[in-house]
Amino acid sequence: MVMDKMNDGTLTDSLMEIYDLLYKRFGPQNWWPAETQFEVIVGAILTQSTSWRNVEKAISNLRTAGVLSLDGLLETDIDKLAELIRPSGYYNMKARKLKAIAGFLSENSGSDLDSLIKRPLDEVRQDLLSVYGVGPETADSILLYAGGLPSFVIDAYTRRIFGRLGIIPEDLSYEKARTFFMDNLPPSAQLFNEYHALIVRLGKEMCTSRNPKCNLCPVKPLARESSFCCNRA
DNA sequence: GCCCAGGGGGCTC
DNA sequence: GAGCCCCATGGG
């Protein structure tokens, strides 16, 4: 597998080449689509296994109800929260998760994250992972898009796209996939931000079938334009 | 009706 | 550490 060729420079060049191809095709994605750091965090919870369109409805409901703030989440009854975020699905679970992250923020940083992001990335990440409802993807989304820290976000699209390009195994574990990208890219929050957003942009156009031979898959033209094209190997 | 969407918790082995 | 089920609405 290509990922074995680590630290020889080729891999970094190829990952940057793919980034450039995506950027030229789609342009800047201006992520995260939120007004404040706090709203990024709320969105990161609500978007779990849910399309952003439905998350927007839930966030709009929270805003209209005047509870889209740290104090708002802390003071609002959990059943009321669940009702407001109903459009985002899993509303009972996510209401409990919003309460948990709100409790964490009130004890550790406040909604601005200032005291949190001063600390080493790995420490903050571990603390976030200890919060109910915050798994690795949500933690990295918060670190990157709310905190501006260089923590690469892996999602289903990342594994599907780079798996089909033959760069990583499609079933690579989250932590190994994250380590792979972070070991082979310069640690730039701006780069990680745009890269992940572009991956999602391409991922939305992919067929969701698991058939790697699908000729409609836009990853194929991407491969032909990059050094990972099997025809060039 | 069926499958999937910018996952994570809890449980089992 | 991997595999499975559950959470649940909305869109194609």
Short mmCIF file of C-alpha atoms (C1' of nucleotides) in Angstrom, two decimals:
data_model
loop_
_atom_site.label_atom_id
_atom_site.label_comp_id
_atom_site.label_asym_id
_atom_site.label_seq_id
_atom_site.Cartn_x
_atom_site.Cartn_y
_atom_site.Cartn_z
CA MET A 1 0.00 0.00 0.00
CA VAL A 2 1.17 3.48 -0.83
CA MET A 3 1.07 4.61 2.78
CA ASP A 4 4.13 2.48 3.49
CA LYS A 5 6.25 4.99 1.57
CA MET A 6 6.30 7.39 4.48
CA ASN A 7 8.91 10.04 5.09
CA ASP A 8 10.51 9.91 1.65
CA GLY A 9 8.97 13.19 0.53
CA THR A 10 6.99 11.62 -2.31
CA LEU A 11 3.92 11.15 -0.18
CA THR A 12 3.85 14.72 1.04
CA ASP A 13 4.21 15.92 -2.54
CA SER A 14 1.35 13.71 -3.64
CA LEU A 15 -0.96 14.78 -0.82
CA MET A 16 -0.24 18.41 -1.65
CA GLU A 17 -0.77 17.67 -5.34
CA ILE A 18 -4.22 16.27 -4.59
CA TYR A 19 -4.96 19.27 -2.40
CA ASP A 20 -4.02 21.62 -5.24
CA LEU A 21 -6.22 19.70 -7.68
CA LEU A 22 -9.19 19.94 -5.32
CA TYR A 23 -8.57 23.62 -4.62
CA LYS A 24 -8.34 24.45 -8.32
CA ARG A 25 -11.53 22.56 -9.02
CA PHE A 26 -13.68 23.76 -6.13
CA GLY A 27 -11.99 26.88 -4.74
CA PRO A 28 -12.03 27.96 -1.08
CA GLN A 29 -14.85 26.39 0.93
CA ASN A 30 -14.89 28.96 3.77
CA TRP A 31 -15.44 26.47 6.56
CA TRP A 32 -16.85 26.24 9.18
CA PRO A 33 -20.24 27.76 8.32
CA ALA A 34 -20.85 29.29 11.77
CA GLU A 35 -20.81 32.71 13.41
CA THR A 36 -18.83 31.92 16.55
CA GLN A 37 -16.55 29.30 18.10
CA PHE A 38 -19.43 28.23 20.27
CA GLU A 39 -21.69 27.69 17.27
CA VAL A 40 -18.98 25.57 15.63
CA ILE A 41 -19.04 23.30 18.67
CA VAL A 42 -22.82 23.03 18.70
CA GLY A 43 -22.77 22.27 14.97
CA ALA A 44 -20.06 19.64 15.42
CA ILE A 45 -22.32 17.73 17.82
CA LEU A 46 -25.49 18.15 15.79
CA THR A 47 -23.93 17.09 12.48
CA GLN A 48 -22.96 13.67 13.77
CA SER A 49 -24.23 11.24 11.15
CA THR A 50 -26.51 13.98 9.86
CA SER A 51 -26.52 16.21 6.79
CA TRP A 52 -25.75 19.88 7.38
CA ARG A 53 -29.11 20.95 5.95
CA ASN A 54 -30.92 19.40 8.91
CA VAL A 55 -28.37 20.79 11.34
CA GLU A 56 -29.13 24.31 10.09
CA LYS A 57 -32.79 23.86 10.98
CA ALA A 58 -31.87 22.74 14.50
CA ILE A 59 -29.44 25.62 15.02
CA SER A 60 -32.03 28.04 13.71
CA ASN A 61 -34.52 26.70 16.25
CA LEU A 62 -31.98 27.15 19.06
CA ARG A 63 -31.26 30.72 17.95
CA THR A 64 -34.92 31.64 17.62
CA ALA A 65 -35.58 30.25 21.09
CA GLY A 66 -32.73 32.40 22.42
CA VAL A 67 -30.75 29.46 23.81
CA LEU A 68 -27.85 29.35 21.33
CA SER A 69 -25.31 30.28 23.99
CA LEU A 70 -23.40 28.54 26.74
CA ASP A 71 -25.77 29.82 29.44
CA GLY A 72 -28.69 29.02 27.19
CA LEU A 73 -27.71 25.37 26.91
CA LEU A 74 -26.90 25.12 30.61
CA GLU A 75 -30.20 26.61 31.72
CA THR A 76 -32.57 25.01 29.23
CA ASP A 77 -34.40 21.84 30.20
CA ILE A 78 -32.99 18.83 28.36
CA ASP A 79 -36.40 17.83 27.00
CA LYS A 80 -36.89 21.34 25.64
CA LEU A 81 -33.47 21.17 23.98
CA ALA A 82 -34.36 17.83 22.43
CA GLU A 83 -37.53 19.27 20.95
CA LEU A 84 -35.65 22.25 19.46
CA ILE A 85 -32.98 20.12 17.79
CA ARG A 86 -35.41 17.48 16.56
CA PRO A 87 -34.71 18.15 12.83
CA SER A 88 -31.09 17.03 13.25
CA GLY A 89 -32.11 13.53 14.30
CA TYR A 90 -31.00 11.52 17.35
CA TYR A 91 -32.44 14.39 19.33
CA ASN A 92 -32.54 12.74 22.75
CA MET A 93 -28.93 11.62 22.45
CA LYS A 94 -27.77 14.96 21.07
CA ALA A 95 -29.58 16.97 23.75
CA ARG A 96 -27.64 14.98 26.33
CA LYS A 97 -24.44 15.59 24.37
CA LEU A 98 -25.04 19.35 24.20
CA LYS A 99 -25.55 19.41 27.96
CA ALA A 100 -22.28 17.50 28.42
CA ILE A 101 -20.17 19.78 26.21
CA ALA A 102 -21.77 22.85 27.78
CA GLY A 103 -20.82 21.56 31.21
CA PHE A 104 -17.27 20.95 30.03
CA LEU A 105 -16.95 24.44 28.55
CA SER A 106 -18.34 26.15 31.62
CA GLU A 107 -15.81 24.39 33.81
CA ASN A 108 -12.79 24.68 31.53
CA SER A 109 -12.93 27.68 29.26
CA GLY A 110 -16.17 29.49 28.66
CA SER A 111 -17.58 29.75 25.16
CA ASP A 112 -14.51 31.53 23.74
CA LEU A 113 -12.12 28.58 24.24
CA ASP A 114 -9.26 30.99 25.06
CA SER A 115 -7.95 29.24 28.15
CA LEU A 116 -8.38 25.88 26.45
CA ILE A 117 -6.46 26.41 23.22
CA LYS A 118 -3.42 27.85 24.98
CA ARG A 119 -2.58 24.34 26.13
CA PRO A 120 -0.81 21.62 24.08
CA LEU A 121 -2.97 20.16 21.32
CA ASP A 122 -2.76 16.56 22.55
CA GLU A 123 -3.83 17.52 26.07
CA VAL A 124 -6.84 19.48 24.91
CA ARG A 125 -7.78 16.67 22.56
CA GLN A 126 -7.71 14.13 25.37
CA ASP A 127 -9.90 16.36 27.53
CA LEU A 128 -12.42 16.76 24.71
CA LEU A 129 -12.48 13.00 24.11
CA SER A 130 -13.42 12.49 27.76
CA VAL A 131 -16.65 14.47 27.25
CA TYR A 132 -19.78 12.42 26.63
CA GLY A 133 -20.71 12.59 22.95
CA VAL A 134 -17.31 13.79 21.75
CA GLY A 135 -15.54 11.14 19.71
CA PRO A 136 -12.39 11.62 17.61
CA GLU A 137 -14.01 13.29 14.60
CA THR A 138 -16.01 15.72 16.72
CA ALA A 139 -12.96 16.50 18.88
CA ASP A 140 -10.80 17.22 15.85
CA SER A 141 -13.51 19.35 14.25
CA ILE A 142 -13.72 21.43 17.42
CA LEU A 143 -9.93 21.75 17.69
CA LEU A 144 -9.53 22.74 14.04
CA TYR A 145 -12.60 24.78 13.20
CA ALA A 146 -13.35 26.33 16.58
CA GLY A 147 -9.87 26.41 18.10
CA GLY A 148 -7.80 27.03 14.99
CA LEU A 149 -5.41 24.25 16.01
CA PRO A 150 -3.76 21.94 13.42
CA SER A 151 -5.66 18.71 14.12
CA PHE A 152 -6.56 16.86 10.92
CA VAL A 153 -10.19 15.71 10.68
CA ILE A 154 -10.94 12.27 9.28
CA ASP A 155 -14.41 11.31 8.13
CA ALA A 156 -16.12 8.71 5.98
CA TYR A 157 -15.38 10.73 2.82
CA THR A 158 -11.66 10.92 3.64
CA ARG A 159 -11.37 7.18 3.92
CA ARG A 160 -13.55 6.55 0.86
CA ILE A 161 -11.65 8.97 -1.39
CA PHE A 162 -8.10 8.18 -0.30
CA GLY A 163 -8.98 4.51 -0.07
CA ARG A 164 -10.14 4.49 -3.70
CA LEU A 165 -7.01 6.38 -4.72
CA GLY A 166 -5.06 3.53 -3.19
CA ILE A 167 -3.30 5.78 -0.69
CA ILE A 168 -4.71 4.27 2.51
CA PRO A 169 -6.82 1.19 3.22
CA GLU A 170 -10.48 2.21 3.17
CA ASP A 171 -11.03 0.58 6.58
CA LEU A 172 -8.02 2.21 8.27
CA SER A 173 -8.78 3.15 11.88
CA TYR A 174 -9.53 6.78 12.68
CA GLU A 175 -6.37 7.37 14.70
CA LYS A 176 -4.11 5.73 12.11
CA ALA A 177 -5.66 7.72 9.29
CA ARG A 178 -5.25 10.96 11.25
CA THR A 179 -1.63 10.12 12.06
CA PHE A 180 -1.00 9.35 8.40
CA PHE A 181 -2.16 12.79 7.23
CA MET A 182 -0.51 14.66 10.09
CA ASP A 183 2.80 12.88 9.55
CA ASN A 184 2.82 13.74 5.87
CA LEU A 185 1.48 17.29 5.77
CA PRO A 186 2.90 20.51 7.21
CA PRO A 187 1.12 21.25 10.52
CA SER A 188 -0.95 24.16 9.25
CA ALA A 189 -4.44 24.75 10.60
CA GLN A 190 -5.29 26.72 7.47
CA LEU A 191 -4.22 23.79 5.25
CA PHE A 192 -6.04 21.19 7.39
CA ASN A 193 -9.14 23.39 7.40
CA GLU A 194 -9.33 23.76 3.65
CA TYR A 195 -8.20 20.21 2.91
CA HIS A 196 -10.95 18.59 4.96
CA ALA A 197 -13.58 20.95 3.56
CA LEU A 198 -12.48 20.12 0.01
CA ILE A 199 -12.59 16.39 0.76
CA VAL A 200 -16.20 16.77 1.92
CA ARG A 201 -16.96 18.85 -1.18
CA LEU A 202 -15.71 16.08 -3.45
CA GLY A 203 -17.25 13.39 -1.26
CA LYS A 204 -20.71 14.84 -1.73
CA GLU A 205 -20.39 14.29 -5.46
CA MET A 206 -19.28 10.70 -5.14
CA CYS A 207 -21.61 7.81 -5.60
CA THR A 208 -22.12 6.26 -2.20
CA SER A 209 -21.93 2.73 -3.49
CA ARG A 210 -18.97 0.73 -2.33
CA ASN A 211 -18.22 -0.26 -5.87
CA PRO A 212 -14.68 0.99 -6.56
CA LYS A 213 -15.18 0.35 -10.27
CA CYS A 214 -17.98 2.89 -10.60
CA ASN A 215 -17.13 4.98 -13.66
CA LEU A 216 -19.20 7.91 -12.45
CA CYS A 217 -17.01 8.35 -9.38
CA PRO A 218 -15.21 11.73 -9.58
CA VAL A 219 -12.26 10.20 -7.76
CA LYS A 220 -11.29 8.54 -11.05
CA PRO A 221 -10.62 11.79 -12.91
CA LEU A 222 -8.88 13.04 -9.78
CA ALA A 223 -6.62 10.01 -9.87
CA ARG A 224 -5.88 10.49 -13.56
CA GLU A 225 -4.80 14.05 -12.87
CA SER A 226 -2.50 13.08 -10.00
CA SER A 227 0.59 10.99 -9.46
CA PHE A 228 -1.61 8.26 -7.97
CA CYS A 229 -3.08 7.30 -11.33
CA CYS A 230 -2.63 3.55 -11.77
CA ASN A 231 -1.90 4.16 -15.48
CA ARG A 232 1.28 5.97 -14.55
CA ALA A 233 2.54 3.48 -12.02
"C1'" DG B 1 -39.78 0.94 0.76
"C1'" DC B 2 -34.73 1.34 0.97
"C1'" DC B 3 -30.37 3.47 1.73
"C1'" DC B 4 -27.59 7.01 3.35
"C1'" DA B 5 -26.08 11.42 5.71
"C1'" DG B 6 -19.66 15.77 7.52
"C1'" DG B 7 -20.62 9.60 14.55
"C1'" DG B 8 -20.58 8.05 19.09
"C1'" DG B 9 -21.87 5.14 23.16
"C1'" DG B 10 -22.30 0.75 25.05
"C1'" DC B 11 -21.75 -3.89 24.95
"C1'" DT B 12 -19.51 -8.32 23.74
"C1'" DC B 13 -15.76 -11.26 22.66
"C1'" DG C 1 -9.15 -3.62 19.07
"C1'" DA C 2 -12.90 -5.20 16.13
"C1'" DG C 3 -17.78 -6.05 15.46
"C1'" DC C 4 -22.41 -5.22 16.37
"C1'" DC C 5 -26.68 -2.65 17.70
"C1'" DC C 6 -28.92 1.55 18.97
"C1'" DC C 7 -30.05 6.32 18.44
"C1'" DA C 8 -33.99 8.96 14.51
"C1'" DT C 9 -35.10 12.53 10.97
"C1'" DG C 10 -35.09 13.95 6.11
"C1'" DG C 11 -33.88 13.48 1.28
"C1'" DG C 12 -32.94 10.94 -3.03
#
